[in-house]
CSV table of C-alpha atoms in Angstrom, one decimal:
chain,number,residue,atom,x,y,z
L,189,UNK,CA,128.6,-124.6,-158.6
L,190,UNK,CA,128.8,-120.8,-158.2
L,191,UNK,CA,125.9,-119.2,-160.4
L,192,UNK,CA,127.2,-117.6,-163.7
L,193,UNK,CA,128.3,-114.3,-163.7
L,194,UNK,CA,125.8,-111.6,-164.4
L,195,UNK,CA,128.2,-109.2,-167.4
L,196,UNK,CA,126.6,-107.0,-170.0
L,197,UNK,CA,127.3,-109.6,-172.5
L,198,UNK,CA,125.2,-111.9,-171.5
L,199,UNK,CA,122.1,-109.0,-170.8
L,200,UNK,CA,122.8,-108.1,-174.1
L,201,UNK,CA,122.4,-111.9,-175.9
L,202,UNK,CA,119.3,-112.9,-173.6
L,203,UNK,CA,117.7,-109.5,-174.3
L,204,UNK,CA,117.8,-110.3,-177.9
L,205,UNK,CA,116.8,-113.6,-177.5
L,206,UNK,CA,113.8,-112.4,-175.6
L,207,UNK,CA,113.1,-109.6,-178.2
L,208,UNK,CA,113.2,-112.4,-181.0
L,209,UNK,CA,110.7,-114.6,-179.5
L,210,UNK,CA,108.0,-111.8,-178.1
L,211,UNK,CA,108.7,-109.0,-181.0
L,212,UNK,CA,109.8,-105.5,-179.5
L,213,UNK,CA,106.4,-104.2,-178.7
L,214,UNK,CA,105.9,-107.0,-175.7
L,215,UNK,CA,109.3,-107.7,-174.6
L,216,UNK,CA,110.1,-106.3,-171.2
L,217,UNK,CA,112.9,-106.0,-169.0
L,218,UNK,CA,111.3,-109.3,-166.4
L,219,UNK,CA,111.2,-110.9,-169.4
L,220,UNK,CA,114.8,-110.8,-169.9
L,221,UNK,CA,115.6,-110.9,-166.4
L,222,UNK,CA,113.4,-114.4,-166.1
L,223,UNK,CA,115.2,-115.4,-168.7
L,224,UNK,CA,118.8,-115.1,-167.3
L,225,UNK,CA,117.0,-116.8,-163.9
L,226,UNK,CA,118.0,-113.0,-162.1
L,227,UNK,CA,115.9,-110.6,-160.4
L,228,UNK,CA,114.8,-107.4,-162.6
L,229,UNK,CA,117.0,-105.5,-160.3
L,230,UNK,CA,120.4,-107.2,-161.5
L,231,UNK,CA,119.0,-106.2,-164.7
L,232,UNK,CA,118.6,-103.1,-164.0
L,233,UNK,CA,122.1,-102.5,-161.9
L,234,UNK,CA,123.1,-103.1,-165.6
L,235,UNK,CA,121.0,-101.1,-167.8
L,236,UNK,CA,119.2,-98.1,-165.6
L,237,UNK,CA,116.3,-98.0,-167.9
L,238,UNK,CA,114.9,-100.5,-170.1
L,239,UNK,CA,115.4,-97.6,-173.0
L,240,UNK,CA,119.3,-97.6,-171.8
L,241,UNK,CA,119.1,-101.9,-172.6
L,242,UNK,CA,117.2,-101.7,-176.1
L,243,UNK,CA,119.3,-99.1,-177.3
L,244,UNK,CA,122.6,-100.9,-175.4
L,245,UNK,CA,121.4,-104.1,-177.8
L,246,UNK,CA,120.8,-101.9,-180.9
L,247,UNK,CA,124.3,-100.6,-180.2
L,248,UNK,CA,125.5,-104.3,-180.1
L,249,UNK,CA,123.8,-105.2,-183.3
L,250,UNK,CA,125.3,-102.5,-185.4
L,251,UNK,CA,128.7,-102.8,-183.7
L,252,UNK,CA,128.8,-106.0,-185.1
L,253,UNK,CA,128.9,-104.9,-188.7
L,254,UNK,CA,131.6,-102.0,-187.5
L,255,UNK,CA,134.0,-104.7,-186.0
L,256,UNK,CA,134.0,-107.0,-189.2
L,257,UNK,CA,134.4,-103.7,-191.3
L,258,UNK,CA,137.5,-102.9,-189.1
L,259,UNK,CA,139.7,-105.5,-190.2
L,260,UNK,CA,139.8,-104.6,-193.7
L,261,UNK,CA,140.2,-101.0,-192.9
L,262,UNK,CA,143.6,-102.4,-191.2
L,263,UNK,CA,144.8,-105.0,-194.2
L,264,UNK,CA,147.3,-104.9,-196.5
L,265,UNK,CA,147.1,-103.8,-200.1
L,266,UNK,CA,146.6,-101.1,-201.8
L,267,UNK,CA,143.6,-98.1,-200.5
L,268,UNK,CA,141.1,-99.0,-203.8
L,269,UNK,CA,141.3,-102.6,-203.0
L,270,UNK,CA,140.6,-101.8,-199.6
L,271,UNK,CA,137.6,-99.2,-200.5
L,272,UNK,CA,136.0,-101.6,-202.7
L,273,UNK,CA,136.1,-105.1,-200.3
L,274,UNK,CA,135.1,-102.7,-197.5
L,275,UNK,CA,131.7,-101.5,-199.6
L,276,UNK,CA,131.1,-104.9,-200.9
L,277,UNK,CA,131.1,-106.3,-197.5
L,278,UNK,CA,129.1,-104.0,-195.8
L,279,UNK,CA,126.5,-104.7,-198.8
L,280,UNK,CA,127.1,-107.9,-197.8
L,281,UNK,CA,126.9,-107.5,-194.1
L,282,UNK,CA,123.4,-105.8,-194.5
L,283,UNK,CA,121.8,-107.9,-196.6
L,284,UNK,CA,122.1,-110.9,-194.8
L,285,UNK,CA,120.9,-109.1,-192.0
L,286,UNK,CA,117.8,-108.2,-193.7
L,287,UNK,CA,117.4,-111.0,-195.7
L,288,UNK,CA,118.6,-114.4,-193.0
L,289,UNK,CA,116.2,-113.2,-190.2
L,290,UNK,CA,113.3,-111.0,-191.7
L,291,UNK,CA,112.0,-110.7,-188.2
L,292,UNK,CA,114.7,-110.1,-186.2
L,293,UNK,CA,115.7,-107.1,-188.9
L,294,UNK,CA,112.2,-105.5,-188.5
L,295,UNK,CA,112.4,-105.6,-184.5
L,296,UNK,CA,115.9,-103.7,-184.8
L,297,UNK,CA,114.3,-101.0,-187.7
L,298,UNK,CA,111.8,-100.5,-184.6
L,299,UNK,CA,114.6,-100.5,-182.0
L,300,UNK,CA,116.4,-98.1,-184.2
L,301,UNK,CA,113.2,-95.6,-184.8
L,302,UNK,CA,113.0,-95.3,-181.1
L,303,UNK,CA,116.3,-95.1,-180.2
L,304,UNK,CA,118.3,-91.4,-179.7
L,305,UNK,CA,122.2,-91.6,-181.5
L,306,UNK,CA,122.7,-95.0,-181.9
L,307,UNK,CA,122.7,-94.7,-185.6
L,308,UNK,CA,124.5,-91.6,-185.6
L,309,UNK,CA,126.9,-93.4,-183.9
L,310,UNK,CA,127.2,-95.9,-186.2
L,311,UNK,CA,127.0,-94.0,-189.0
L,312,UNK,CA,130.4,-91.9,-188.1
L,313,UNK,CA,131.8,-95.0,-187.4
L,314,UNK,CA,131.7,-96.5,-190.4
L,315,UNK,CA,132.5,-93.2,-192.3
L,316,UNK,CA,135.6,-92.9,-190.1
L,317,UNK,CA,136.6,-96.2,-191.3
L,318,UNK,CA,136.2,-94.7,-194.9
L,319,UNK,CA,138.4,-91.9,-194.0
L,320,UNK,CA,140.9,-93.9,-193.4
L,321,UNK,CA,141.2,-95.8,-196.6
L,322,UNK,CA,140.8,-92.5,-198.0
L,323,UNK,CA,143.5,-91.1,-196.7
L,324,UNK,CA,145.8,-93.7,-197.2
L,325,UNK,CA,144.3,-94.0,-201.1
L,326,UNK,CA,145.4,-90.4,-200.8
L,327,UNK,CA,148.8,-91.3,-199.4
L,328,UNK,CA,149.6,-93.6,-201.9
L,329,UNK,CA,149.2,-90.9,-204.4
L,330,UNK,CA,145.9,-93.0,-205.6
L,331,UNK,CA,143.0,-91.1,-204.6
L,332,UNK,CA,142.3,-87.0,-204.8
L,333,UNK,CA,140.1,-85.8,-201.8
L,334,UNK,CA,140.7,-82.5,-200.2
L,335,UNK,CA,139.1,-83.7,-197.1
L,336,UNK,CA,139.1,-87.4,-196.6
L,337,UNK,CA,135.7,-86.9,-194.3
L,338,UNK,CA,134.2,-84.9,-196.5
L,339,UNK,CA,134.7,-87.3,-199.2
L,340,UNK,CA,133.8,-90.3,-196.6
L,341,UNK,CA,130.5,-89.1,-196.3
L,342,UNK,CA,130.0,-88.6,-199.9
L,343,UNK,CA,130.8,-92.0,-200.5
L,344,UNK,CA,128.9,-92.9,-197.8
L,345,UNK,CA,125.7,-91.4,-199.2
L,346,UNK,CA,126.8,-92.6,-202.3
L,347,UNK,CA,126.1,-95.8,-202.0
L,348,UNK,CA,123.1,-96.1,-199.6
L,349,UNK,CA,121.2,-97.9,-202.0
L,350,UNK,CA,123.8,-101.0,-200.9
L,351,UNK,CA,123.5,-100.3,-196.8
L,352,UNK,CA,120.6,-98.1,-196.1
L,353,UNK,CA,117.6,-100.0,-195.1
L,354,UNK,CA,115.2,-98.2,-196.6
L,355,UNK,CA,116.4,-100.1,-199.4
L,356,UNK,CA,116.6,-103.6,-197.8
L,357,UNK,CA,113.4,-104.9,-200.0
L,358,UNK,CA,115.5,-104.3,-203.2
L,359,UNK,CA,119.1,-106.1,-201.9
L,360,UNK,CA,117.2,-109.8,-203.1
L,361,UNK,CA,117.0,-108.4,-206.8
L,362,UNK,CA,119.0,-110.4,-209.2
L,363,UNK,CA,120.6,-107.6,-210.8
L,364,UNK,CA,121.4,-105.9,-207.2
L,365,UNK,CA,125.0,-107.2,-207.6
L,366,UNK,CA,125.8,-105.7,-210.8
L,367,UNK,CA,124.0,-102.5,-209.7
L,368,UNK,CA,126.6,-102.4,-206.8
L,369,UNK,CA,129.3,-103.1,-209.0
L,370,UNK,CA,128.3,-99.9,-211.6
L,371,UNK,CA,128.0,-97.7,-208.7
L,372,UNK,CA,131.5,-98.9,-206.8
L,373,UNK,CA,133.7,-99.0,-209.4
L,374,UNK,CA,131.7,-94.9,-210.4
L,375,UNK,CA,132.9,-94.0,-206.7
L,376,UNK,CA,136.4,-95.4,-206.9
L,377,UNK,CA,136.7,-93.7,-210.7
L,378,UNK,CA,135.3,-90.4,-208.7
L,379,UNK,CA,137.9,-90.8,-205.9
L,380,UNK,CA,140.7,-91.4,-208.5
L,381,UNK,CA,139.4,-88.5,-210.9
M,150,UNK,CA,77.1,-71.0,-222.2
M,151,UNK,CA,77.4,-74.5,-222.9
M,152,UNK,CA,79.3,-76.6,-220.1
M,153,UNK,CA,83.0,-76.9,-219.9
M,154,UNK,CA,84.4,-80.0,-221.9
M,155,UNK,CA,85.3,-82.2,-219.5
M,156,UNK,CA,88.6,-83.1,-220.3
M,157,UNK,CA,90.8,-85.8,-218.6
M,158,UNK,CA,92.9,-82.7,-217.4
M,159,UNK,CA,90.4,-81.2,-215.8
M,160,UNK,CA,89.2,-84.4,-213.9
M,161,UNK,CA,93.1,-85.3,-212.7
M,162,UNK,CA,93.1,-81.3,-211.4
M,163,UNK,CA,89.5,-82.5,-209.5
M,164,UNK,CA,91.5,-85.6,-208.4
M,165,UNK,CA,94.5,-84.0,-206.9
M,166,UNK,CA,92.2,-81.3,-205.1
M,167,UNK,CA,89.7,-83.6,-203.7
M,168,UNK,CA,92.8,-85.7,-202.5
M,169,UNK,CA,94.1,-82.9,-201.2
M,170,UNK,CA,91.0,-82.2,-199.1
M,171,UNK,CA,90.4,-85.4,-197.8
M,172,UNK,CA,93.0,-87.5,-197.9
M,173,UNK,CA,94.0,-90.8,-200.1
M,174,UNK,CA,91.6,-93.2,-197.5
M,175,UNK,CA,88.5,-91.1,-197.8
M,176,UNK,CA,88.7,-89.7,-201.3
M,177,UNK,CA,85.9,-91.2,-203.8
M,178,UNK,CA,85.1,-91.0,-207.5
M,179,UNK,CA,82.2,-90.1,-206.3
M,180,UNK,CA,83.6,-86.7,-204.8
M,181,UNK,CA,85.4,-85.8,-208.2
M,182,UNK,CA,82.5,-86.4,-209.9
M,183,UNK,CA,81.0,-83.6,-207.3
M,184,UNK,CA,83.8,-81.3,-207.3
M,185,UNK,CA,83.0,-81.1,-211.6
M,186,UNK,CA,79.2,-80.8,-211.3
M,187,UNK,CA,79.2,-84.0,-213.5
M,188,UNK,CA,78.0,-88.0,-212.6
M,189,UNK,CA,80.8,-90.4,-211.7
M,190,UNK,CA,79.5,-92.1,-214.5
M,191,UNK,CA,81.5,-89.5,-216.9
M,192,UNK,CA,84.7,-90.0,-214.7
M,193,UNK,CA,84.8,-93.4,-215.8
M,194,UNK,CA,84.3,-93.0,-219.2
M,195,UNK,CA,87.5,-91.6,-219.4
M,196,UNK,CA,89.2,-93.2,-216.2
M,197,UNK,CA,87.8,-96.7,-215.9
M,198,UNK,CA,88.3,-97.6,-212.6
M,199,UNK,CA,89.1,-95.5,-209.3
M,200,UNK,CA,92.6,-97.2,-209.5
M,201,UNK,CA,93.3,-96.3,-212.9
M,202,UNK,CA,92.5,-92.3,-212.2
M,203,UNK,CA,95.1,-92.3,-209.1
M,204,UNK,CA,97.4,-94.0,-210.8
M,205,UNK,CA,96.6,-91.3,-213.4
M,206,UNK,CA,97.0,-88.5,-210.9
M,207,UNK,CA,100.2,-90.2,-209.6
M,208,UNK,CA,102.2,-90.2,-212.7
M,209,UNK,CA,100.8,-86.5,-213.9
M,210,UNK,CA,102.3,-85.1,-210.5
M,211,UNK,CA,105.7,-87.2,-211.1
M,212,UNK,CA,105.7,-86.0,-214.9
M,213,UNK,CA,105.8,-82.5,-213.8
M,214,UNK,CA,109.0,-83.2,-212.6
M,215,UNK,CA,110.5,-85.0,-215.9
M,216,UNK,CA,108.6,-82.1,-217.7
M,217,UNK,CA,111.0,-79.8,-216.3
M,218,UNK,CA,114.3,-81.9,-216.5
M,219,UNK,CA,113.6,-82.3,-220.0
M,220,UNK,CA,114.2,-78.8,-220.7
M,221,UNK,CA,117.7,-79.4,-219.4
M,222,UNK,CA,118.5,-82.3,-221.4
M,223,UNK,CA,118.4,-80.3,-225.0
M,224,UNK,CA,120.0,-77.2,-223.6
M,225,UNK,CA,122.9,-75.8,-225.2
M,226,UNK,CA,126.7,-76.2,-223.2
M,227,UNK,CA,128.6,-79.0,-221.6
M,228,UNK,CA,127.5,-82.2,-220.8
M,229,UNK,CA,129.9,-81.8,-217.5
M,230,UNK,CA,127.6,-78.4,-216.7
M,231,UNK,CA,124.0,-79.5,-217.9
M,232,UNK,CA,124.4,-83.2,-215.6
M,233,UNK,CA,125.2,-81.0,-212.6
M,234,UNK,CA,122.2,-78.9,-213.2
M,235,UNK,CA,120.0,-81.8,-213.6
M,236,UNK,CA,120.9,-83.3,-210.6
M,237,UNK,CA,120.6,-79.7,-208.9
M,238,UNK,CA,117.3,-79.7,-210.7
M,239,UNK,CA,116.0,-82.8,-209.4
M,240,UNK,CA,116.5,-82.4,-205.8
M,241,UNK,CA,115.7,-78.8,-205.7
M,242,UNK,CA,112.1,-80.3,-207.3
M,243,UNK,CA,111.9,-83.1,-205.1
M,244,UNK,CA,112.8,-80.8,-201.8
M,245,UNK,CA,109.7,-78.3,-202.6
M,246,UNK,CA,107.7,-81.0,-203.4
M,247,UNK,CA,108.2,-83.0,-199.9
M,248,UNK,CA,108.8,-78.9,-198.3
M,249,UNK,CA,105.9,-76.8,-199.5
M,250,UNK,CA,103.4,-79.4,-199.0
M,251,UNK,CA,103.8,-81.7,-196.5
M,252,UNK,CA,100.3,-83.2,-196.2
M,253,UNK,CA,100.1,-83.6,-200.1
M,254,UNK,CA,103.6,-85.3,-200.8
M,255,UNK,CA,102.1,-88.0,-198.1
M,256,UNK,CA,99.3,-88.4,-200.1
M,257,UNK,CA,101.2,-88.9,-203.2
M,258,UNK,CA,103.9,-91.6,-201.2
M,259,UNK,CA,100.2,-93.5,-200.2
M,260,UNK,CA,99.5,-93.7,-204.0
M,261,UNK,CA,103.0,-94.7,-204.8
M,262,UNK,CA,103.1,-97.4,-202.5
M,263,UNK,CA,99.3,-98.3,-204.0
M,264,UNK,CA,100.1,-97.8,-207.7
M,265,UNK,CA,101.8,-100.8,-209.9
M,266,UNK,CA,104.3,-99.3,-212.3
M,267,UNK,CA,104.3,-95.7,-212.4
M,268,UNK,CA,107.3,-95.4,-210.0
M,269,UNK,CA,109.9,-97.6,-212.4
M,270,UNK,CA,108.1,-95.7,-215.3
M,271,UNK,CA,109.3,-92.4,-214.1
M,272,UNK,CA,112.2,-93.7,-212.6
M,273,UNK,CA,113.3,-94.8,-216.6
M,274,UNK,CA,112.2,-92.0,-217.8
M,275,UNK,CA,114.8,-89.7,-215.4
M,276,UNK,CA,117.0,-92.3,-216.2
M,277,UNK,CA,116.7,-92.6,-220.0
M,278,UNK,CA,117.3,-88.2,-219.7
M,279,UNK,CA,120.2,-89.0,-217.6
M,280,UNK,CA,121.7,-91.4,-220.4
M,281,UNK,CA,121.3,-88.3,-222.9
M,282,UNK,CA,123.4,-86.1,-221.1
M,283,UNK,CA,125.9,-88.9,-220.7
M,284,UNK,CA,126.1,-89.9,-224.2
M,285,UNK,CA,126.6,-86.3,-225.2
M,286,UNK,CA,129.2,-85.7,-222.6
M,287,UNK,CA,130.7,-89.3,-224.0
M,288,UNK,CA,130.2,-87.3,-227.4
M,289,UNK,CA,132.4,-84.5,-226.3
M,290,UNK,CA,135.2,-86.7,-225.0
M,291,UNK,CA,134.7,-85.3,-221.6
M,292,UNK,CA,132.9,-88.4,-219.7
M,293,UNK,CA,133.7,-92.2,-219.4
M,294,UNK,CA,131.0,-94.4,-219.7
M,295,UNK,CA,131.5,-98.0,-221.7
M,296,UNK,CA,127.2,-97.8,-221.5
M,297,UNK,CA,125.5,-94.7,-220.9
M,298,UNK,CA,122.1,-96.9,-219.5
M,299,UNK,CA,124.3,-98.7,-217.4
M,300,UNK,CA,126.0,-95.1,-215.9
M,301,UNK,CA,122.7,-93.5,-216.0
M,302,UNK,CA,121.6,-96.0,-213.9
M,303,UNK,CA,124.6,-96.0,-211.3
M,304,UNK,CA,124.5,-92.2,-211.0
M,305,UNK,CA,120.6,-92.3,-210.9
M,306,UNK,CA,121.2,-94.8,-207.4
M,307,UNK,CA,124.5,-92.7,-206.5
M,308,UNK,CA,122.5,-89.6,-205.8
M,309,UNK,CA,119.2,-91.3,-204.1
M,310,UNK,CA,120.0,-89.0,-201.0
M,311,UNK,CA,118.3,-86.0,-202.4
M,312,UNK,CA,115.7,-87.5,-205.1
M,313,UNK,CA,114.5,-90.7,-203.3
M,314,UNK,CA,111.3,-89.8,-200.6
M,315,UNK,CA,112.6,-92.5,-198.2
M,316,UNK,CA,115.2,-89.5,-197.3
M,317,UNK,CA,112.7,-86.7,-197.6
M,318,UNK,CA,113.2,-86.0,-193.7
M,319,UNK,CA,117.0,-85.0,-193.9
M,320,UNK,CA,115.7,-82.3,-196.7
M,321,UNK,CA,115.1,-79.7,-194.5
M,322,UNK,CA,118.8,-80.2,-192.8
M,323,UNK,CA,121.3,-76.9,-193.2
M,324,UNK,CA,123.9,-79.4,-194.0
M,325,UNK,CA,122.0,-80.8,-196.9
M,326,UNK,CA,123.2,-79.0,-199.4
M,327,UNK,CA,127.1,-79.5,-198.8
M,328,UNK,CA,126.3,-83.3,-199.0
M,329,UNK,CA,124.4,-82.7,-202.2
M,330,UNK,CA,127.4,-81.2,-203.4
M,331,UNK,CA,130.2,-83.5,-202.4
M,332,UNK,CA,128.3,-86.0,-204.1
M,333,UNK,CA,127.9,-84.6,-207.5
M,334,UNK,CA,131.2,-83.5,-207.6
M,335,UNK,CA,132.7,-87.3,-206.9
M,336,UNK,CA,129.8,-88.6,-209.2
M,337,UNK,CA,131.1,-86.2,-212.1
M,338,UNK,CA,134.9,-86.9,-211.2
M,339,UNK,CA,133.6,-90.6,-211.6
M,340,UNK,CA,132.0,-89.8,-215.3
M,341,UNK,CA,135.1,-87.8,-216.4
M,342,UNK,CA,137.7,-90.9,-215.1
């Protein structure tokens, strides 16, 4: 039986298995390498530097959020529908990243302190996304925004207390939920107004 | 000339100096009590335990900021023009305080993170100034707002960018004040809705 073939993706899932079990101070690039069975150079043919691979993970991690967020960008309905669901399930998204694996969430914070643009990145993804609804809310003769990215990031910053980890200890808070729901539905009054 | 009465005052001005000198982890009772030419034992008797006086400092230094938003509250005009000010207000205070004084406003985020209440008791307070404003604009028949606590408390968490210290870094970023903007505009479309 041919050995497995070495792809990114699977770099990418033992690297955070390895980062799980050993925390992100000790995990090294043999460890994940040892773990896949290869050579520290396959690794590497993959990932030049072992920065390039924690950030490449990081990357992955956020992206997954992005790509669940995506869909409802690209639904059906009208743009405040849309806007709402797409806050409420990035709130969503985030705290049961923080709150399923405690650990795992504190090694990516750590990953994330270290790393160059990956936030960034993220970041103007998901406020492109917002955009988007924006200008279709706009479209639809629903929403006012002279510049839909202007007003992206504004909602964006708007409502970091629902994504922003800084927050993350306050997302288990009973009254979390109806504190989202005050500030959404002041935001979708804003983008209407 | 008799000596100075030692005043509570004059022992939280000690306090913030001799935290100023040598940090939160090294400063004592002991060296307030020196820095006033009197024992530690009349520190206590009007602060009775080294917790209680930072705790003390702590909510002076936050006070000086609901001292000054206060003023804002029972001016004259629209509600519309006096909530933009005290938003303006707010993160103009909280950027000199994080700005001028670098070493200090980490000091004071040590003693937050040591001190039981004081936080949520400012935090109401900003917010209980925030529900004035709103209840006049309510009042005029400009804003929206089935409760003013409940808004209060939504545009209090919509405009954590530039008030909360967890974003004191992005302060000193050109862009800053654009965002600032963009926000309080779509936070007061939001009231008016």
């Amino acid at each position: 039986m041919p050995p497995e073939t070495l792809t990114p993706e699977r770099i990418l899932e033992a690297t955070e298995e390895v980062l799980r079990r050993y925390g992100p101070a000790k995990a090294t690039v043999v460890d994940v390498a040892r773990a896949l069975g290869v050579s520290h150079g396959s690794v590497y043919r993959h990932f030049r530097t072992k920065a390039a691979l924690r950030e490449a993970v990081t990357a992955r991690w956020l992206d997954r959020t992005s790509e669940q967020l995506a869909t409802i960008v690209d639904d059906e309905g009208a743009a405040a529908d849309r806007l709402g669901r797409w806050l409420a399930t990035l709130f969503e998204a985030k705290r049961h990243k923080a709150g399923d694996d405690p650990e795992l969430f504190a090694t990516y914070m750590t990953l994330i302190g270290e790393s160059g643009g990956v936030v960034e990145r993220h970041v103007g993804d998901l406020e492109a996304q917002l955009a988007k609804i924006i200008e279709a809310g706009v479209g639809e003769g629903a929403f006012h925004a002279a510049s839909p990215t202007t007003t992206a990031h504004a909602v964006f910053a708007a409502t970091g207390r629902f994504h922003d980890p800084c927050y993350a200890a306050e997302w288990s808070r009973p009254e979390i939920t109806a504190d989202f729901e005050a500030v959404r539905d002041l935001v979708l009054r804003g983008l209407r107004g």
